[in-house]
Amino acid sequence: MSPELESCIMHFGEMGSRWGFNRTVGQMFALIVFSEDPLNADQIAATLGISRGNVSMGIKELQSWNLIRTQSVLGDRKDYFKPNGSIWDLGMQVMVERRKREMDPTLSLLRGQLMSHNNSDTNEYALNQMQQIHNLLEMFGSWFDDVQRMKPEQLKTLLKLGSGVGKVLELKDRLTK
Amino acid sequence: MSPELESCIMHFGEMGSRWGFNRTVGQMFALIVFSEDPLNADQIAATLGISRGNVSMGIKELQSWNLIRTQSVLGDRKDYFKPNGSIWDLGMQVMVERRKREMDPTLSLLRGQLMSHNNSDTNEYALNQMQQIHNLLEMFGSWFDDVQRMKPEQLKTLLKLGSGVGKVLELKDRLTK
DNA sequence: TTGAATTTTCAGAAATTATTGAAAATAATA
DNA sequence: TATTATTTTCAATAATTTCTGAAAATTCAA
């Protein structure tokens, strides 16, 4: 393996914890993404120098994120793993899962708190802040749901347009008034 | 403190690590956000039942995220802390910082790898995947830069519009062709 | 200056998380 | 069915992260 590739894989390991998984899971993901052919668990363990059991757990984790899938290889009983789609697909998938893990639990807690009718003794200010956070998460969440349903090509156009979209909105406002 | 507020603060503690900081930093942030009046370090330590040193480190962390700021209280030498803006501002700030910590390092590593001219021995496929990741991060990053410069009101409009923006884009396409 | 109030630092302890590797479970083959 | 290949599990251990609290540093007032 080239030193460039190796340092890339190590980097993904270091970043792993910031992206929501641990070092070896990050490395495993990078290795699978940068390998043209599907890899089996033994290959992953040998390449990264980690135990077979660790690989097994890492695979489970990556599958729970919908980032990898198996592919059977003719005449081999082992499971082979490859990325679950293009880089674009994987990026989207990471966002979907992070939203689930980082926003949904808080949104549902806040919804519960704000719904509950025995809030008479909770101070007004805190309650209002909770409402604000709830609204922000809800707005962002439903925006993401919406946007996710767009066709990748259209979404890419939108991304590239950036704040230019503000101009288009103004244009629309003028036209529809 | 009401039990509702308390469980909210505990929840923010549990979520802390998913948002990029540790449990007590998460709790401290929640406590500050839900308190109408600024709090000093001793109050924070006492309320959360953690050591003074831990609070000092947590404050440093929250300041490095630009999430809190000091406010001096007349006739008191202690530092008092309050959120650095509205919930909207704080949400934005979290995104800004996470982008810095989660995307920028990878973007610059990849840029370096792809620029380097001794890639002759790095396999084509891996190099191409790196390019794809680089492009995705770059596109997303500059979109975020752009969008961040928009006025909050306009940005909120855009968020609420969701995929409706796709329709507007089509409209624009028809008009400008 | 001095000294009291306050904040920061950081070595060691505690808590948490990650990893190993051998045993158990599962799956495929003969 | 028995045998072999493969994967998973999980108790023990290792590594890492977080937290404490006392000492050092800083700040401010007299």
mmCIF file of C-alpha atoms in Angstrom, chain A residues 2 4-5 7-8 11-12 15 18-19 33-36 87-88 98 101-102 105-106 109-110 113 118-119 121-123 125-126 129-130 132-133 136 139 143 146 150 154 158-163 165-166 168-170 172 175, chain B residues 2 4-5 7-8 11-12 15 18-19 33-36 87-88 98 101-102 105-106 109-110 113 118-119 121-123 125-126 129-130 132-133 136 139 143 146 150 154 158-163 165-166 168-170 172 175:
data_model
loop_
_atom_site.group_PDB
_atom_site.id
_atom_site.type_symbol
_atom_site.label_atom_id
_atom_site.label_comp_id
_atom_site.label_asym_id
_atom_site.label_seq_id
_atom_site.Cartn_x
_atom_site.Cartn_y
_atom_site.Cartn_z
ATOM 1 C CA SER A 2 1.313 3.466 -0.880
ATOM 2 C CA GLU A 4 -0.244 8.300 0.792
ATOM 3 C CA LEU A 5 -3.057 5.806 1.119
ATOM 4 C CA SER A 7 -1.672 8.103 5.918
ATOM 5 C CA CYS A 8 -5.171 8.708 4.598
ATOM 6 C CA HIS A 11 -6.250 10.124 9.273
ATOM 7 C CA PHE A 12 -9.727 8.655 8.957
ATOM 8 C CA MET A 15 -11.131 11.661 12.736
ATOM 9 C CA ARG A 18 -15.285 13.237 15.711
ATOM 10 C CA TRP A 19 -17.574 11.600 13.175
ATOM 11 C CA VAL A 33 -13.797 2.924 0.674
ATOM 12 C CA PHE A 34 -10.325 3.111 -0.864
ATOM 13 C CA SER A 35 -10.223 -0.547 -1.920
ATOM 14 C CA GLU A 36 -11.436 -1.295 -5.382
ATOM 15 C CA ILE A 87 -19.081 8.888 -2.040
ATOM 16 C CA TRP A 88 -22.128 11.119 -2.392
ATOM 17 C CA ARG A 98 -26.003 11.676 12.610
ATOM 18 C CA ARG A 101 -28.283 10.083 16.767
ATOM 19 C CA GLU A 102 -27.581 13.734 17.517
ATOM 20 C CA PRO A 105 -33.301 12.191 20.903
ATOM 21 C CA THR A 106 -33.138 15.829 21.994
ATOM 22 C CA LEU A 109 -37.154 14.949 24.924
ATOM 23 C CA LEU A 110 -37.980 18.616 24.393
ATOM 24 C CA GLN A 113 -41.167 18.423 28.250
ATOM 25 C CA ASN A 118 -47.217 20.247 34.914
ATOM 26 C CA ASN A 119 -44.775 22.887 33.897
ATOM 27 C CA ASP A 121 -43.210 25.328 38.438
ATOM 28 C CA THR A 122 -40.657 25.378 35.623
ATOM 29 C CA ASN A 123 -39.395 28.865 35.114
ATOM 30 C CA TYR A 125 -37.262 31.652 30.796
ATOM 31 C CA ALA A 126 -35.966 28.089 30.677
ATOM 32 C CA GLN A 129 -35.320 28.562 25.665
ATOM 33 C CA MET A 130 -36.432 24.944 25.361
ATOM 34 C CA GLN A 132 -36.542 27.885 20.861
ATOM 35 C CA ILE A 133 -34.259 24.867 20.697
ATOM 36 C CA LEU A 136 -34.749 25.181 15.606
ATOM 37 C CA MET A 139 -37.129 23.437 11.348
ATOM 38 C CA TRP A 143 -35.695 20.970 5.942
ATOM 39 C CA ASP A 146 -37.310 17.675 2.339
ATOM 40 C CA MET A 150 -34.500 15.866 -3.929
ATOM 41 C CA GLN A 154 -30.804 19.044 -8.355
ATOM 42 C CA LEU A 158 -28.496 23.929 -5.179
ATOM 43 C CA LEU A 159 -25.281 23.397 -3.227
ATOM 44 C CA LYS A 160 -23.243 25.027 -5.950
ATOM 45 C CA LEU A 161 -25.616 27.956 -6.086
ATOM 46 C CA GLY A 162 -24.924 28.720 -2.435
ATOM 47 C CA SER A 163 -26.330 32.002 -1.216
ATOM 48 C CA VAL A 165 -30.417 30.996 -3.922
ATOM 49 C CA GLY A 166 -31.305 34.104 -1.912
ATOM 50 C CA VAL A 168 -33.510 33.592 -6.798
ATOM 51 C CA LEU A 169 -35.939 33.785 -3.905
ATOM 52 C CA GLU A 170 -36.108 37.558 -4.198
ATOM 53 C CA LYS A 172 -39.563 34.770 -7.185
ATOM 54 C CA LEU A 175 -42.684 37.819 -9.721
ATOM 55 C CA SER B 2 -37.711 21.937 38.519
ATOM 56 C CA GLU B 4 -38.075 19.054 34.037
ATOM 57 C CA LEU B 5 -35.167 21.451 33.838
ATOM 58 C CA SER B 7 -33.636 16.192 33.296
ATOM 59 C CA CYS B 8 -33.035 18.517 30.380
ATOM 60 C CA HIS B 11 -29.894 14.988 28.747
ATOM 61 C CA PHE B 12 -27.580 17.636 27.349
ATOM 62 C CA MET B 15 -25.670 14.108 24.322
ATOM 63 C CA ARG B 18 -22.175 13.206 20.361
ATOM 64 C CA TRP B 19 -21.966 16.951 19.866
ATOM 65 C CA VAL B 33 -28.448 28.434 28.354
ATOM 66 C CA PHE B 34 -31.425 27.759 30.604
ATOM 67 C CA SER B 35 -30.449 30.301 33.270
ATOM 68 C CA GLU B 36 -31.870 33.754 32.850
ATOM 69 C CA ILE B 87 -30.486 29.917 20.325
ATOM 70 C CA TRP B 88 -30.227 30.519 16.599
ATOM 71 C CA ARG B 98 -17.978 21.418 13.899
ATOM 72 C CA ARG B 101 -13.091 20.358 13.558
ATOM 73 C CA GLU B 102 -14.729 17.644 11.473
ATOM 74 C CA PRO B 105 -8.604 18.784 8.660
ATOM 75 C CA THR B 106 -9.685 16.097 6.208
ATOM 76 C CA LEU B 109 -5.102 16.407 4.120
ATOM 77 C CA LEU B 110 -6.818 15.340 0.916
ATOM 78 C CA GLN B 113 -2.358 14.231 -1.075
ATOM 79 C CA ASN B 118 4.597 11.538 -6.453
ATOM 80 C CA ASN B 119 1.315 9.714 -6.662
ATOM 81 C CA ASP B 121 2.499 4.484 -7.197
ATOM 82 C CA THR B 122 -0.813 5.220 -5.499
ATOM 83 C CA ASN B 123 -3.538 3.217 -7.104
ATOM 84 C CA TYR B 125 -9.020 3.841 -7.722
ATOM 85 C CA ALA B 126 -8.060 5.108 -4.280
ATOM 86 C CA GLN B 129 -12.137 8.116 -4.302
ATOM 87 C CA MET B 130 -10.018 10.712 -2.511
ATOM 88 C CA GLN B 132 -14.545 12.472 -4.806
ATOM 89 C CA ILE B 133 -14.389 13.014 -1.063
ATOM 90 C CA LEU B 136 -17.865 16.719 -1.766
ATOM 91 C CA MET B 139 -18.739 21.811 -2.309
ATOM 92 C CA TRP B 143 -22.079 26.208 0.297
ATOM 93 C CA ASP B 146 -22.163 31.220 1.425
ATOM 94 C CA MET B 150 -27.155 35.239 4.481
ATOM 95 C CA GLN B 154 -33.733 34.990 4.680
ATOM 96 C CA LEU B 158 -35.064 29.122 2.913
ATOM 97 C CA LEU B 159 -35.122 26.446 5.601
ATOM 98 C CA LYS B 160 -38.883 26.552 5.786
ATOM 99 C CA LEU B 161 -39.160 26.317 2.037
ATOM 100 C CA GLY B 162 -37.331 22.986 2.064
ATOM 101 C CA SER B 163 -37.371 21.139 -1.220
ATOM 102 C CA VAL B 165 -36.612 25.558 -3.435
ATOM 103 C CA GLY B 166 -36.275 22.974 -6.202
ATOM 104 C CA VAL B 168 -38.250 27.819 -7.519
ATOM 105 C CA LEU B 169 -35.055 26.802 -9.280
ATOM 106 C CA GLU B 170 -37.030 25.209 -12.097
ATOM 107 C CA LYS B 172 -35.889 30.426 -12.608
ATOM 108 C CA LEU B 175 -37.497 32.237 -17.029
#
